[in-house]
mmCIF file of C-alpha atoms (C1' of nucleotides) in Angstrom:
data_model
loop_
_atom_site.group_PDB
_atom_site.id
_atom_site.type_symbol
_atom_site.label_atom_id
_atom_site.label_comp_id
_atom_site.label_asym_id
_atom_site.label_seq_id
_atom_site.Cartn_x
_atom_site.Cartn_y
_atom_site.Cartn_z
ATOM 1 C CA UNK I 10 79.875 179.467 129.237
ATOM 2 C CA UNK I 11 83.105 180.230 127.944
ATOM 3 C CA UNK I 12 84.175 181.216 124.748
ATOM 4 C CA UNK I 13 87.900 182.713 124.006
ATOM 5 C CA UNK I 14 88.058 185.490 126.170
ATOM 6 C CA UNK I 15 86.727 183.717 129.238
ATOM 7 C CA UNK I 16 88.720 181.098 128.753
ATOM 8 C CA UNK I 17 92.021 183.284 128.271
ATOM 9 C CA UNK I 18 90.648 185.094 131.690
ATOM 10 C CA UNK I 19 90.730 181.658 133.496
ATOM 11 C CA UNK I 20 94.458 180.755 131.824
ATOM 12 C CA UNK I 21 95.883 183.785 133.179
ATOM 13 C CA UNK I 22 94.764 183.605 136.769
ATOM 14 C CA UNK I 23 95.753 179.624 137.233
ATOM 15 C CA UNK I 24 98.794 180.673 135.379
ATOM 16 C CA UNK I 25 99.724 183.016 138.447
ATOM 17 C CA UNK I 26 98.210 180.318 141.137
ATOM 18 C CA UNK I 27 100.019 177.426 139.527
ATOM 19 C CA UNK I 28 102.643 178.368 137.757
ATOM 20 C CA UNK I 29 104.478 181.732 138.454
ATOM 21 C CA UNK I 30 107.743 182.566 139.759
ATOM 22 C CA UNK I 31 106.824 182.804 143.740
ATOM 23 C CA UNK I 32 104.058 179.926 143.264
ATOM 24 C CA UNK I 33 105.174 176.696 142.097
ATOM 25 C CA UNK I 34 102.578 174.193 142.400
ATOM 26 C CA UNK I 35 102.985 170.340 142.539
ATOM 27 C CA UNK I 36 100.139 167.657 142.438
ATOM 28 C CA UNK I 37 100.027 165.411 145.490
ATOM 29 C CA UNK I 38 96.773 163.653 144.852
ATOM 30 C CA UNK I 39 93.559 163.947 143.612
ATOM 31 C CA UNK I 40 89.589 163.241 143.743
ATOM 32 C CA UNK I 41 86.818 162.227 141.391
ATOM 33 C CA UNK I 42 83.165 162.872 142.740
ATOM 34 C CA UNK I 43 81.876 162.065 139.350
ATOM 35 C CA UNK I 44 83.439 160.460 136.517
ATOM 36 C CA UNK I 45 81.022 160.437 134.187
ATOM 37 C CA UNK I 46 81.830 164.317 132.193
ATOM 38 C CA UNK I 47 81.257 164.750 128.591
ATOM 39 C CA UNK I 48 83.945 161.641 128.510
ATOM 40 C CA UNK I 49 85.346 159.928 131.431
ATOM 41 C CA UNK I 50 87.628 161.471 133.236
ATOM 42 C CA UNK I 51 91.123 159.509 132.912
ATOM 43 C CA UNK I 52 91.831 158.325 136.249
ATOM 44 C CA UNK I 53 95.096 156.002 135.927
ATOM 45 C CA UNK I 54 96.681 158.648 133.298
ATOM 46 C CA UNK I 55 96.085 161.482 135.902
ATOM 47 C CA UNK I 56 97.161 159.340 138.862
ATOM 48 C CA UNK I 57 100.320 158.612 137.201
ATOM 49 C CA UNK I 58 101.098 162.500 137.597
ATOM 50 C CA UNK I 59 101.147 162.769 141.063
ATOM 51 C CA UNK I 60 104.247 164.106 142.235
ATOM 52 C CA UNK I 61 104.752 166.287 139.067
ATOM 53 C CA UNK I 62 105.137 169.857 138.864
ATOM 54 C CA UNK I 63 102.713 171.960 136.992
ATOM 55 C CA UNK I 64 104.809 173.930 134.327
ATOM 56 C CA UNK I 65 103.020 176.325 132.727
ATOM 57 C CA UNK I 66 99.087 176.894 131.679
ATOM 58 C CA UNK I 67 98.627 177.637 128.414
ATOM 59 C CA UNK I 68 95.218 177.933 125.821
ATOM 60 C CA UNK I 69 94.798 176.807 122.577
ATOM 61 C CA UNK I 70 91.616 177.796 121.048
ATOM 62 C CA UNK I 71 88.986 177.191 124.081
ATOM 63 C CA UNK I 72 91.408 174.612 125.711
ATOM 64 C CA UNK I 73 93.407 175.078 128.558
ATOM 65 C CA UNK I 74 96.564 173.297 128.801
ATOM 66 C CA UNK I 75 98.353 172.461 132.075
ATOM 67 C CA UNK I 76 101.806 171.515 131.352
ATOM 68 C CA UNK I 77 103.449 168.690 133.326
ATOM 69 C CA UNK I 78 107.088 167.094 132.565
ATOM 70 C CA UNK I 79 104.971 163.713 131.224
ATOM 71 C CA UNK I 80 102.277 165.836 129.215
ATOM 72 C CA UNK I 81 99.796 168.046 129.181
ATOM 73 C CA UNK I 82 96.243 167.672 131.206
ATOM 74 C CA UNK I 83 93.751 169.455 128.987
ATOM 75 C CA UNK I 84 90.650 171.071 129.650
ATOM 76 C CA UNK I 85 87.744 172.065 127.875
ATOM 77 C CA UNK I 86 85.003 174.036 129.988
ATOM 78 C CA UNK I 87 81.804 173.372 127.696
ATOM 79 C CA UNK I 88 79.378 175.555 128.853
ATOM 80 C CA UNK I 89 79.133 175.514 132.588
ATOM 81 C CA UNK I 90 83.091 174.330 133.575
ATOM 82 C CA UNK I 91 84.902 176.354 136.091
ATOM 83 C CA UNK I 92 88.254 175.823 137.838
ATOM 84 C CA UNK I 93 88.402 177.653 141.816
ATOM 85 C CA UNK I 94 90.127 176.945 144.962
ATOM 86 C CA UNK I 95 88.081 176.088 147.659
ATOM 87 C CA UNK I 96 88.575 174.398 151.185
ATOM 88 C CA UNK I 97 85.657 172.157 150.557
ATOM 89 C CA UNK I 98 83.836 170.435 148.025
ATOM 90 C CA UNK I 99 80.985 172.497 146.767
ATOM 91 C CA UNK I 100 77.441 171.669 144.612
ATOM 92 C CA UNK I 101 78.753 170.057 141.044
ATOM 93 C CA UNK I 102 82.461 170.063 141.642
ATOM 94 C CA UNK I 103 83.623 166.930 140.072
ATOM 95 C CA UNK I 104 87.184 166.711 140.212
ATOM 96 C CA UNK I 105 89.840 168.536 143.085
ATOM 97 C CA UNK I 106 93.717 168.636 142.536
ATOM 98 C CA UNK I 107 95.349 168.773 145.980
ATOM 99 C CA UNK I 108 98.499 171.110 145.599
ATOM 100 C CA UNK I 109 101.832 170.888 147.496
ATOM 101 C CA UNK I 110 101.061 174.622 149.135
ATOM 102 C CA UNK I 111 97.658 172.684 151.346
ATOM 103 C CA UNK I 112 95.442 174.784 148.431
ATOM 104 C CA UNK I 113 92.548 172.523 146.630
ATOM 105 C CA UNK I 114 91.425 173.320 143.261
ATOM 106 C CA UNK I 115 88.318 172.412 142.209
ATOM 107 C CA UNK I 116 86.440 171.269 138.682
ATOM 108 C CA UNK I 117 83.002 172.528 139.087
ATOM 109 C CA UNK I 118 80.568 171.993 135.385
ATOM 110 C CA UNK I 119 77.280 172.198 136.070
ATOM 111 C CA UNK I 120 75.769 170.693 132.594
ATOM 112 C CA UNK I 121 78.887 168.139 132.833
ATOM 113 C CA UNK I 122 79.142 169.436 129.116
ATOM 114 C CA UNK I 123 83.316 170.096 129.753
ATOM 115 C CA UNK I 124 85.813 167.259 129.859
ATOM 116 C CA UNK I 125 89.046 166.754 131.148
ATOM 117 C CA UNK I 126 92.040 164.688 129.206
ATOM 118 C CA UNK I 127 95.540 163.806 129.472
ATOM 119 C CA UNK I 128 97.871 163.693 126.806
ATOM 120 C CA UNK I 129 101.711 162.950 125.825
ATOM 121 C CA UNK I 130 101.301 164.573 122.669
ATOM 122 C CA UNK I 131 98.782 166.716 122.426
ATOM 123 C CA UNK I 132 99.441 168.160 119.121
ATOM 124 C CA UNK I 133 99.435 165.004 117.660
ATOM 125 C CA UNK I 134 95.479 164.441 119.068
ATOM 126 C CA UNK I 135 92.635 164.001 116.408
ATOM 127 C CA UNK I 136 90.951 167.343 118.064
ATOM 128 C CA UNK I 137 94.019 169.676 117.782
ATOM 129 C CA UNK I 138 94.600 168.820 113.934
ATOM 130 C CA UNK I 139 91.564 170.515 113.300
ATOM 131 C CA UNK I 140 91.419 173.458 114.603
ATOM 132 C CA UNK I 141 91.815 176.749 112.456
ATOM 133 C CA UNK I 142 93.709 179.734 113.320
ATOM 134 C CA UNK I 143 93.733 181.854 116.953
ATOM 135 C CA UNK I 144 91.844 184.674 115.745
ATOM 136 C CA UNK I 145 94.449 186.998 117.672
ATOM 137 C CA UNK I 146 97.318 185.884 115.581
ATOM 138 C CA UNK I 147 97.082 188.129 112.521
ATOM 139 C CA UNK I 148 99.849 186.144 110.674
ATOM 140 C CA UNK I 149 97.468 183.106 110.160
ATOM 141 C CA UNK I 150 93.959 184.944 110.518
ATOM 142 C CA UNK I 151 93.493 187.579 108.054
ATOM 143 C CA UNK I 152 91.132 189.117 105.862
ATOM 144 C CA UNK I 153 92.729 187.189 102.503
ATOM 145 C CA UNK I 154 92.161 183.847 104.620
ATOM 146 C CA UNK I 155 88.937 184.075 105.645
ATOM 147 C CA UNK I 156 87.981 185.268 102.270
ATOM 148 C CA UNK I 157 89.384 182.231 100.710
ATOM 149 C CA UNK I 158 88.082 180.248 102.810
ATOM 150 C CA UNK I 159 84.312 181.254 102.571
ATOM 151 C CA UNK I 160 84.442 180.443 98.875
ATOM 152 C CA UNK I 161 81.733 177.847 98.211
ATOM 153 C CA UNK I 162 80.857 177.685 101.671
ATOM 154 C CA UNK I 163 77.058 177.613 101.639
ATOM 155 C CA UNK I 164 76.339 178.193 105.531
ATOM 156 C CA UNK I 165 75.234 181.572 107.064
ATOM 157 C CA UNK I 166 78.175 183.745 107.649
ATOM 158 C CA UNK I 167 77.423 183.658 111.333
ATOM 159 C CA UNK I 168 77.490 179.503 111.132
ATOM 160 C CA UNK I 169 80.870 180.030 109.305
ATOM 161 C CA UNK I 170 83.070 181.994 111.893
ATOM 162 C CA UNK I 171 81.758 179.531 114.596
ATOM 163 C CA UNK I 172 82.871 176.678 112.999
ATOM 164 C CA UNK I 173 86.304 176.007 114.765
ATOM 165 C CA UNK I 174 87.994 174.155 111.983
ATOM 166 C CA UNK I 175 87.627 178.106 110.409
ATOM 167 C CA UNK I 176 88.734 179.730 113.129
ATOM 168 C CA UNK I 177 89.043 179.313 116.753
ATOM 169 C CA UNK I 178 87.439 180.571 119.789
ATOM 170 C CA UNK I 179 84.053 182.821 118.523
ATOM 171 C CA UNK I 180 81.146 181.040 120.106
ATOM 172 C CA UNK I 181 77.562 182.572 119.914
ATOM 173 C CA UNK I 182 78.035 185.839 121.812
ATOM 174 C CA UNK I 183 80.885 186.904 120.068
ATOM 175 C CA UNK I 184 79.987 185.542 116.433
ATOM 176 C CA UNK I 185 76.725 188.325 116.731
ATOM 177 C CA UNK I 186 78.584 191.180 118.472
ATOM 178 C CA UNK I 187 81.528 190.679 115.646
ATOM 179 C CA UNK I 188 78.893 190.724 112.907
ATOM 180 C CA UNK I 189 77.244 193.681 114.227
ATOM 181 C CA UNK I 190 80.456 195.601 114.560
ATOM 182 C CA UNK I 191 81.539 194.430 111.440
ATOM 183 C CA UNK I 192 77.632 196.139 109.556
ATOM 184 C CA UNK I 193 77.187 192.196 108.023
ATOM 185 C CA UNK I 194 73.830 190.417 108.223
ATOM 186 C CA UNK I 195 74.666 187.127 110.209
ATOM 187 C CA UNK I 196 72.054 185.439 107.112
ATOM 188 C CA UNK I 197 74.160 186.106 104.228
ATOM 189 C CA UNK I 198 75.774 182.778 102.886
ATOM 190 C CA UNK I 199 79.824 182.616 103.533
ATOM 191 C CA UNK I 200 80.031 182.035 99.774
ATOM 192 C CA UNK I 201 78.725 185.995 99.177
ATOM 193 C CA UNK I 202 80.565 187.992 101.569
ATOM 194 C CA UNK I 203 83.053 190.158 99.657
ATOM 195 C CA UNK I 204 86.493 190.573 100.534
ATOM 196 C CA UNK I 205 85.876 194.118 101.932
ATOM 197 C CA UNK I 206 83.420 192.527 104.154
ATOM 198 C CA UNK I 207 85.729 189.341 105.247
ATOM 199 C CA UNK I 208 88.099 192.270 106.436
ATOM 200 C CA UNK I 209 85.627 194.234 107.800
ATOM 201 C CA UNK I 210 84.717 190.813 110.140
ATOM 202 C CA UNK I 211 88.401 189.926 110.956
ATOM 203 C CA UNK I 212 88.664 193.469 112.282
ATOM 204 C CA UNK I 213 85.649 192.938 114.438
ATOM 205 C CA UNK I 214 86.505 189.726 115.925
ATOM 206 C CA UNK I 215 89.627 190.777 116.847
ATOM 207 C CA UNK I 216 88.351 193.746 118.202
ATOM 208 C CA UNK I 217 85.508 192.104 120.149
ATOM 209 C CA UNK I 218 87.801 189.411 121.471
ATOM 210 C CA UNK I 219 90.704 191.646 122.557
ATOM 211 C CA UNK I 220 88.420 194.087 124.597
ATOM 212 C CA UNK I 221 86.629 191.295 126.157
ATOM 213 C CA UNK I 222 89.793 189.723 127.211
ATOM 214 C CA UNK I 223 90.982 193.311 128.872
ATOM 215 C CA UNK I 224 88.053 193.662 130.506
ATOM 216 C CA UNK I 225 87.615 190.008 132.383
ATOM 217 C CA UNK I 226 85.263 188.087 129.636
ATOM 218 C CA UNK I 227 81.576 188.311 129.769
ATOM 219 C CA UNK I 228 79.019 187.108 132.063
ATOM 220 C CA UNK I 229 75.441 186.265 131.343
ATOM 221 C CA UNK I 230 74.381 183.774 133.861
ATOM 222 C CA UNK I 231 77.362 181.325 135.285
ATOM 223 C CA UNK I 232 80.871 182.217 133.993
ATOM 224 C CA UNK I 233 82.597 183.713 137.100
ATOM 225 C CA UNK I 234 86.921 183.208 136.710
ATOM 226 C CA UNK I 235 89.097 181.170 139.139
ATOM 227 C CA UNK I 236 88.812 184.060 141.557
ATOM 228 C CA UNK I 237 85.025 184.452 141.262
ATOM 229 C CA UNK I 238 84.579 187.641 139.230
ATOM 230 C CA UNK I 239 82.208 188.241 136.531
ATOM 231 C CA UNK I 240 83.225 189.657 133.043
ATOM 232 C CA UNK I 241 82.114 193.161 132.426
ATOM 233 C CA UNK I 242 81.969 192.605 128.540
ATOM 234 C CA UNK I 243 78.543 192.124 129.363
ATOM 235 C CA UNK I 244 77.905 195.961 129.376
ATOM 236 C CA UNK I 245 79.395 196.513 125.933
ATOM 237 C CA UNK I 246 77.214 194.024 124.305
ATOM 238 C CA UNK I 247 75.532 195.742 121.311
ATOM 239 C CA UNK I 248 73.065 192.860 120.063
ATOM 240 C CA UNK I 249 73.746 189.821 121.982
ATOM 241 C CA UNK I 250 70.933 188.814 125.043
ATOM 242 C CA UNK I 251 68.764 192.195 123.702
ATOM 243 C CA UNK I 252 66.251 191.036 121.496
ATOM 244 C CA UNK I 253 63.307 194.438 120.961
ATOM 245 C CA UNK I 254 65.567 196.285 122.556
ATOM 246 C CA UNK I 255 66.434 199.575 120.895
ATOM 247 C CA UNK I 256 69.791 199.518 118.687
ATOM 248 C CA UNK I 257 72.601 201.349 120.455
ATOM 249 C CA UNK I 258 73.334 202.951 116.989
ATOM 250 C CA UNK I 259 70.296 203.610 115.507
ATOM 251 C CA UNK I 260 67.458 202.951 117.685
ATOM 252 C CA UNK I 261 65.377 200.123 115.079
ATOM 253 C CA UNK I 262 64.467 196.993 117.688
ATOM 254 C CA UNK I 263 67.208 194.655 117.719
ATOM 255 C CA UNK I 264 65.740 190.987 116.027
ATOM 256 C CA UNK I 265 66.497 187.410 117.635
ATOM 257 C CA UNK I 266 66.208 184.665 115.261
ATOM 258 C CA UNK I 267 67.629 181.195 114.975
ATOM 259 C CA UNK I 268 70.232 179.847 113.265
ATOM 260 C CA UNK I 269 71.797 176.334 113.388
ATOM 261 C CA UNK I 270 70.023 175.748 116.271
ATOM 262 C CA UNK I 271 71.440 178.621 118.015
ATOM 263 C CA UNK I 272 70.174 182.162 119.084
ATOM 264 C CA UNK I 273 71.179 185.322 116.802
ATOM 265 C CA UNK I 274 70.959 188.933 117.448
ATOM 266 C CA UNK I 275 71.095 191.395 115.096
ATOM 267 C CA UNK I 276 69.966 195.169 113.532
ATOM 268 C CA UNK I 277 68.217 194.505 110.137
ATOM 269 C CA UNK I 278 69.199 198.558 109.316
ATOM 270 C CA UNK I 279 72.916 198.457 110.728
ATOM 271 C CA UNK I 280 73.428 195.031 109.372
ATOM 272 C CA UNK I 281 73.378 194.291 105.436
ATOM 273 C "C1'" DA U 12 83.136 166.740 101.572
ATOM 274 C "C1'" DG U 13 79.821 169.824 103.441
ATOM 275 C "C1'" DT U 14 75.572 170.460 105.844
ATOM 276 C "C1'" DG U 15 71.830 169.936 109.329
ATOM 277 C "C1'" DC U 16 70.204 168.212 113.773
ATOM 278 C "C1'" DG U 17 70.005 165.642 117.741
ATOM 279 C "C1'" DG U 18 72.102 164.527 122.092
ATOM 280 C "C1'" DC U 19 74.826 165.090 126.041
ATOM 281 C "C1'" DC U 20 73.144 167.360 131.402
ATOM 282 C "C1'" DT U 21 71.383 170.676 135.271
ATOM 283 C "C1'" DG U 22 68.894 174.998 136.393
ATOM 284 C "C1'" DT U 23 66.127 179.078 135.380
ATOM 285 C "C1'" DC U 24 62.410 181.378 133.754
ATOM 286 C "C1'" DC U 25 57.625 181.906 131.315
ATOM 287 C "C1'" DG U 26 52.968 181.246 130.957
ATOM 288 C "C1'" DC U 27 48.788 178.367 132.686
ATOM 289 C "C1'" DT P 14 52.430 177.183 144.401
ATOM 290 C "C1'" DG P 15 53.096 173.792 140.720
ATOM 291 C "C1'" DC P 16 54.136 171.681 136.090
ATOM 292 C "C1'" DG P 17 55.265 171.503 131.687
ATOM 293 C "C1'" DG P 18 58.066 173.448 128.167
ATOM 294 C "C1'" DA P 19 61.688 176.496 125.987
ATOM 295 C "C1'" DC P 20 66.011 178.059 126.335
ATOM 296 C "C1'" DA P 21 70.912 178.241 127.859
ATOM 297 C "C1'" DG P 22 77.937 180.967 126.606
ATOM 298 C "C1'" DG P 23 79.769 174.139 123.121
ATOM 299 C "C1'" DC P 24 80.759 170.324 121.012
ATOM 300 C "C1'" DC P 25 80.690 165.275 118.533
ATOM 301 C "C1'" DG P 26 78.474 161.848 115.496
ATOM 302 C "C1'" DC P 27 75.256 160.335 112.532
ATOM 303 C "C1'" DA P 28 72.471 160.919 108.343
ATOM 304 C "C1'" DC P 29 71.642 163.174 104.418
#
DNA sequence: AGTGCGGCCTGTCCGC
DNA sequence: TGCGGACAGGCCGCAC
């Protein structure tokens, strides 16, 4: 499901629920219902965290980070992962945490593409070291950076901005949306973009991610936040999921193509 | 090293 | 109504 705005929305809610001033949660226990997610749930490592407080809930790229005194529980939501509070286990709940105030926090994941990890020092881990800059941090992610990185890269620009080593958090929806707003064709090679186009792409990525965060992300089918809210950015989508419908700017029918195994939506006349 | 593809899972929708 | 196939917002590992 989730790209950066959806993960950030979940993070904000979890942070309030677990580690705000008036709510400090301690982990009293946990239950694993389905050990086999994308990687196995680290049962022994989690057991060592019983009795510890959740100090904060942070995010890096599309990863959620639950901070404890001994290290971080890392959660990636894959396509359909979700954290929700409930009294009882429901379908596709694979793990639950019992909290000191009596609440239970469940990890639900229909397709089981997500995973849960624990790390004493996540900044040293393999996945973390490969991550590119955060798209909303302008000191590290800007036109000059994107332009330099794109030289000699023979992949379509759409695949390039979805590469988490280049910039994190941009998935299939926001890649199409950002390129529409930048007026850049998804098909051109990364190596062919101009400085000006790099600038427009960076601005468009910032714009779509920031505006989506402000209204709770995008819900296409499964996604809902921890509190069960749907994201309303779906109403702002200019191209994603609109194949055959009129472009909202110029009324040309929106096209759908396959790129690197994923659907891309774009407007032939608005994007060059 | 960079690139493209298949695989991991379950659910839903479409056409026959 | 039932069935097969395609597709779904992510990422990894492998072969070239």
